[in-house]
PDB file of C-alpha atoms in Angstrom:
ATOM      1  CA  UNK A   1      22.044 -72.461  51.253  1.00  0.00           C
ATOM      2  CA  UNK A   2      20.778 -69.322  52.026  1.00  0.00           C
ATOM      3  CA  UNK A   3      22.348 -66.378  53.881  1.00  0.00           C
ATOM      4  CA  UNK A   4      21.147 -62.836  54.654  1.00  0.00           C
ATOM      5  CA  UNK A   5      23.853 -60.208  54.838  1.00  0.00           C
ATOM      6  CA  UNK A   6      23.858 -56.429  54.524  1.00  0.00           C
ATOM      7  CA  UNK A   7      23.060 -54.841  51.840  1.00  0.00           C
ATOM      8  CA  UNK A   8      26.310 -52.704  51.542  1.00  0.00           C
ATOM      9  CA  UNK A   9      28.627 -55.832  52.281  1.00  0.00           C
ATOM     10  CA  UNK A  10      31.204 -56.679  48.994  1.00  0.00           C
ATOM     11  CA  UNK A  11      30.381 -59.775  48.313  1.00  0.00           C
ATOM     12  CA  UNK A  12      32.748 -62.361  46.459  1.00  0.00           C
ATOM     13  CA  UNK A  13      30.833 -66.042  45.321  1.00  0.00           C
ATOM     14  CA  UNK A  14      31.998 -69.368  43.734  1.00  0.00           C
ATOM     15  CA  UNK A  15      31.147 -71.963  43.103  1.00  0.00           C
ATOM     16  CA  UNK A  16      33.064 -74.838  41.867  1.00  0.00           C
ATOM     17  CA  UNK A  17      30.775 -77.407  40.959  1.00  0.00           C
ATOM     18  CA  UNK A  18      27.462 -77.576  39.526  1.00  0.00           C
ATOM     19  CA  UNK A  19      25.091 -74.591  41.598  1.00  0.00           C
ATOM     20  CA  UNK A  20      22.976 -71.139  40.610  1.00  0.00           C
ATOM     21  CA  UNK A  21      23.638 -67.789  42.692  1.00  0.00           C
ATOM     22  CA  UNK A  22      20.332 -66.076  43.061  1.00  0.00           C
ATOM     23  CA  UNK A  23      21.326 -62.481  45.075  1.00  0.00           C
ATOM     24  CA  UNK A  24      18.433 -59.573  46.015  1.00  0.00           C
ATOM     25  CA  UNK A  25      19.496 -55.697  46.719  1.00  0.00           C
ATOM     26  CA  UNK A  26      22.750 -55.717  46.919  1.00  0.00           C
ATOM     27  CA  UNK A  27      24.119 -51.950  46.948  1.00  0.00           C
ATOM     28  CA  UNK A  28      27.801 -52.916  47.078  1.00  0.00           C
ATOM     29  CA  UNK A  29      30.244 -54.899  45.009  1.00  0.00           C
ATOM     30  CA  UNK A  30      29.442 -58.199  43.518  1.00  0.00           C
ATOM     31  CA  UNK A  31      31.445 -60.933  41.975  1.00  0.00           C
ATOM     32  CA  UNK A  32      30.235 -64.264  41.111  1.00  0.00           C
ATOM     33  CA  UNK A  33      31.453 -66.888  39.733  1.00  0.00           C
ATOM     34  CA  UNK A  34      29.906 -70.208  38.690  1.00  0.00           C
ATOM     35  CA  UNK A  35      31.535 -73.357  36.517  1.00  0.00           C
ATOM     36  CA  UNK A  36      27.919 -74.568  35.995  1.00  0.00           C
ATOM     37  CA  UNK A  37      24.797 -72.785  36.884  1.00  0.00           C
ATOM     38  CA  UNK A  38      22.582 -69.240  36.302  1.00  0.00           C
ATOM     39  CA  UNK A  39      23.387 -66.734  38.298  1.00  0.00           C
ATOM     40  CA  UNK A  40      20.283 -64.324  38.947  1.00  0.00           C
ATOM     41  CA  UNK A  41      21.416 -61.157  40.093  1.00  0.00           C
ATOM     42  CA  UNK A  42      18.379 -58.407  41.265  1.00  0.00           C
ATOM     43  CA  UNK A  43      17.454 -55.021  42.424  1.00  0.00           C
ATOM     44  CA  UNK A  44      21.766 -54.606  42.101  1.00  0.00           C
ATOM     45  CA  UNK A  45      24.002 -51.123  41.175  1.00  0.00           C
ATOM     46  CA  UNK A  46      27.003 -52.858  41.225  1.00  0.00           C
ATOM     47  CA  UNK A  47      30.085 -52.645  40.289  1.00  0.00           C
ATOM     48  CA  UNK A  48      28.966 -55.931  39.024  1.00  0.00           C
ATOM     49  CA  UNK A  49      31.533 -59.121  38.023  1.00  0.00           C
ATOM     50  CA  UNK A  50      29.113 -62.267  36.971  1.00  0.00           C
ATOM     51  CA  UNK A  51      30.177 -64.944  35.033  1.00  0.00           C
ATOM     52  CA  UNK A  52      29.146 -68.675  34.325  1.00  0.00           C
ATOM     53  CA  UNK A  53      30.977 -71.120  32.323  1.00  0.00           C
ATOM     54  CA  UNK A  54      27.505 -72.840  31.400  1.00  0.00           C
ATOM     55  CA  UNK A  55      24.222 -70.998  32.236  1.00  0.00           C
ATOM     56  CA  UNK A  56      21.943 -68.032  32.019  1.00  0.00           C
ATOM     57  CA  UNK A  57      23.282 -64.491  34.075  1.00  0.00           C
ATOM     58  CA  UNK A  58      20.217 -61.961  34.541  1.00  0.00           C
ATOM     59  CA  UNK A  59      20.986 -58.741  36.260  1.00  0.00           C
ATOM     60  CA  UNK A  60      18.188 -56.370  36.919  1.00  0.00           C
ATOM     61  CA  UNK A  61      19.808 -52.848  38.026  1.00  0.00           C
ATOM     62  CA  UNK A  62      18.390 -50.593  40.634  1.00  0.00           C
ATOM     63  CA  UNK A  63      20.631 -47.695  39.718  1.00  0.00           C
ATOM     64  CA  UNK A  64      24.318 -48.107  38.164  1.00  0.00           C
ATOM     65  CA  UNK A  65      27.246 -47.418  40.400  1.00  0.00           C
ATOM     66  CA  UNK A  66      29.950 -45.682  38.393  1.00  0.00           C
ATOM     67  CA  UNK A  67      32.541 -46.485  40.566  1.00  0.00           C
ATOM     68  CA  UNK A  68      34.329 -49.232  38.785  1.00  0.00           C
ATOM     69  CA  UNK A  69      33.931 -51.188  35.041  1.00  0.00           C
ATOM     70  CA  UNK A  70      30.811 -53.848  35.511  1.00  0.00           C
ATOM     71  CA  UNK A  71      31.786 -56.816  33.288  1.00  0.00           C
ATOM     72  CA  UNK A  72      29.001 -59.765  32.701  1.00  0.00           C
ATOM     73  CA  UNK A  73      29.842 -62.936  30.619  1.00  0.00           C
ATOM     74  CA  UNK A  74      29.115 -66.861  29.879  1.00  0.00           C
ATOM     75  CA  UNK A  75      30.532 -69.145  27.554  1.00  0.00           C
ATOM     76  CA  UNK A  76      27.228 -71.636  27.074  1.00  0.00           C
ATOM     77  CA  UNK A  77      24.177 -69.170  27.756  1.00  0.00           C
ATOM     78  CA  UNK A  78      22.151 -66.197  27.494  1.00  0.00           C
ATOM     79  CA  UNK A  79      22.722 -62.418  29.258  1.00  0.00           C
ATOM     80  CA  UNK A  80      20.018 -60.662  30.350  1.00  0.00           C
ATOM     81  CA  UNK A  81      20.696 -57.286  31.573  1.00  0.00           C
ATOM     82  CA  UNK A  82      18.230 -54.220  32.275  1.00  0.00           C
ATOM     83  CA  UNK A  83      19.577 -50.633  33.350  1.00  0.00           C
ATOM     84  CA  UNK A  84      17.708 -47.465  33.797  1.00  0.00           C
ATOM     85  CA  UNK A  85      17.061 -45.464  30.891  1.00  0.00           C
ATOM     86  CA  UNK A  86      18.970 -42.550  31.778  1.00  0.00           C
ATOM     87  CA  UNK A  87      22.201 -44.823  32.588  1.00  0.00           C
ATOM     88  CA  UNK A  88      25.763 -43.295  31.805  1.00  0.00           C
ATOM     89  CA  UNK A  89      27.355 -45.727  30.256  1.00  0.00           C
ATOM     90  CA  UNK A  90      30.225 -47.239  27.662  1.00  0.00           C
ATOM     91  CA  UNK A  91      28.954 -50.167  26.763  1.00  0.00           C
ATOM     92  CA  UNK A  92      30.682 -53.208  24.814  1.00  0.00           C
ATOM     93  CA  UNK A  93      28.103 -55.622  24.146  1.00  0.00           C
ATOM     94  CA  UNK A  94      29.974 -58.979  22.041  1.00  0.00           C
ATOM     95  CA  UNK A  95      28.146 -62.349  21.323  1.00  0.00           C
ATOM     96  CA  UNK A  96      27.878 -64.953  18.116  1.00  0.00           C
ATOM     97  CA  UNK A  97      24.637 -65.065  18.415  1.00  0.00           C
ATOM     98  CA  UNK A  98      22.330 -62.072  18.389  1.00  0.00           C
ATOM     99  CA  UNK A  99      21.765 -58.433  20.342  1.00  0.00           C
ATOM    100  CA  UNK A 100      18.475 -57.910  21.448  1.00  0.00           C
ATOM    101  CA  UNK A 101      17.658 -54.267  22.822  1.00  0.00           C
ATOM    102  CA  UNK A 102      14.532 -51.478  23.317  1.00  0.00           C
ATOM    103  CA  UNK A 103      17.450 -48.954  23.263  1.00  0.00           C
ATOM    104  CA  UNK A 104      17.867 -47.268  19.648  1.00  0.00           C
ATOM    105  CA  UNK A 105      20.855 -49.001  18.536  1.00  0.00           C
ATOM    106  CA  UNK A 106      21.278 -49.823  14.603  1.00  0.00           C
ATOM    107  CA  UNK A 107      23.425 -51.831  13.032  1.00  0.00           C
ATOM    108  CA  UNK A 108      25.910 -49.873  10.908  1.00  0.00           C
ATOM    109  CA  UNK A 109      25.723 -50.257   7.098  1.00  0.00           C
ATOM    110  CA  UNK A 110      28.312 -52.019   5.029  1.00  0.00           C
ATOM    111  CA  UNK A 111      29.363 -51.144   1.592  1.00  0.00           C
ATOM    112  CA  UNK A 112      26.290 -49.202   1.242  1.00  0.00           C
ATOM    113  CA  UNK A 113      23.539 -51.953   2.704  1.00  0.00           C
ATOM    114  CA  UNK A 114      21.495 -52.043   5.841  1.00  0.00           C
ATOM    115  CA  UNK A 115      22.194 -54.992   8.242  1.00  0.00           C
ATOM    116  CA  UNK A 116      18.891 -57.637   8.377  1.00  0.00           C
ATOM    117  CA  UNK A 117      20.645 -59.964  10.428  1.00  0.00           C
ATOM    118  CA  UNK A 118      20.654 -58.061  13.638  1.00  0.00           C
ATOM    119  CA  UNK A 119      23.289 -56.976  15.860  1.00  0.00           C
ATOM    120  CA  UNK A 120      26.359 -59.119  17.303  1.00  0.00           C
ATOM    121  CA  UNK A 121      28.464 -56.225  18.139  1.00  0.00           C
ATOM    122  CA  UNK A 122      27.687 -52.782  20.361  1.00  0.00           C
ATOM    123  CA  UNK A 123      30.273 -50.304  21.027  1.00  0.00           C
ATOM    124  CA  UNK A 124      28.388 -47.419  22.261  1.00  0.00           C
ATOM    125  CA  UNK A 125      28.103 -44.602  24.404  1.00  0.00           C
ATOM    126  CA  UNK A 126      25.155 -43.782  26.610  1.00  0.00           C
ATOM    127  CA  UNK A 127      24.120 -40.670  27.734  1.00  0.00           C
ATOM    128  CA  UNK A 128      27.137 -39.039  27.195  1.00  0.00           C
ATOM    129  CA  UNK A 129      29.102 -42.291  28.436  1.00  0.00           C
ATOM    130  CA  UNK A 130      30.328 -43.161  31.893  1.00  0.00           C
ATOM    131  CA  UNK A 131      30.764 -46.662  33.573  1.00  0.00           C
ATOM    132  CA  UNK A 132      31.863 -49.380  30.899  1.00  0.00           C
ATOM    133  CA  UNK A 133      29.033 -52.182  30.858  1.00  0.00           C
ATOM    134  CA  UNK A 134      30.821 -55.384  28.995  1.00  0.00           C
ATOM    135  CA  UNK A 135      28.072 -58.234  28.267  1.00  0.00           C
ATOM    136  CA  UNK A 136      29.730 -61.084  26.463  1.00  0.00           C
ATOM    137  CA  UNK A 137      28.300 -64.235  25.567  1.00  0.00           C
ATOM    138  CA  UNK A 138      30.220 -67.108  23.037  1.00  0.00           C
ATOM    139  CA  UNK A 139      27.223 -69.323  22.336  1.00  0.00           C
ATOM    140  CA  UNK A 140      24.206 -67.225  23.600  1.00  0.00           C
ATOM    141  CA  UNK A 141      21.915 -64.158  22.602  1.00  0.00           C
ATOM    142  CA  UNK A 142      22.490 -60.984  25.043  1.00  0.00           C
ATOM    143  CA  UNK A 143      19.297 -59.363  25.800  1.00  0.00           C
ATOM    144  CA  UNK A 144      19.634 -55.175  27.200  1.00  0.00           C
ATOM    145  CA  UNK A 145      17.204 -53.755  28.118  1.00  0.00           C
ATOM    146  CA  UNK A 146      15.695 -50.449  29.231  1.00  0.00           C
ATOM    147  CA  UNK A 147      14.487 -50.042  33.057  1.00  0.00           C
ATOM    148  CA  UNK A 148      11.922 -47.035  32.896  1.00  0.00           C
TER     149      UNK A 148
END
């Protein structure tokens, strides 16, 4: 199905079954919801709720709205997220797999030795913090990445 609404609109989305949400240049709210399915979110400032039980979410921001917390999560699949550089942001970043960024994040030492295995965890603030930005994924890796 495919349906063209305003921009600005809130939008809420779920679906129950098996089905992918694929959204373009939305400047307003978002949720989405899918039991199994990607959800493909672009051009987007949010505030942003996406999750899929099983699936891939990729959210490509235009600008972040720091109206409201933006929460993205699967149980079964990767995240893909990219924000603009200059982003203010707390982010909370949580998977069992790994954390793959081009910001300069580094794994904090433990009884004196450098972690080699790469990130799981990010609790950070960025750019002097703002919006809180929650990626979590149980069985995938969560890519973030920088929008220049």
């Amino acid at each position: 199905i495919r349906v063209i609404i305003p921009k600005n609109m809130n939008i809420d989305v779920k679906v129950v079954n098996l089905g992918s949400v694929n959204m373009k240049g939305f400047t307003s709210e978002v949720e989405v919801e899918t039991n199994v399915g990607e959800v493909d979110l672009m051009d987007v400032t949010g505030p942003i709720t996406a999750h899929t039980s099983t699936g891939t979410v990729t959210v490509v921001f235009s600008s972040v709205n720091q109206s409201a917390p933006i929460t993205i999560s699967t149980a079964t699949g990767e995240i893909d997220v990219a924000i603009p550089a200059n982003t203010k942001a707390d982010l909370v970043v949580d998977t069992n797999r790994t954390v793959y960024t081009n910001f300069d994040f580094k794994a904090p030492p433990k009884k004196g030795l450098e972690n080699r295995s790469g990130l799981k965890n990010i609790d950070k603030t960025l750019n002097g913090g703002g919006v809180k930005i929650t990626l979590k994924s149980a069985m995938g890796n969560i890519y973030l990445r920088k929008k220049e």
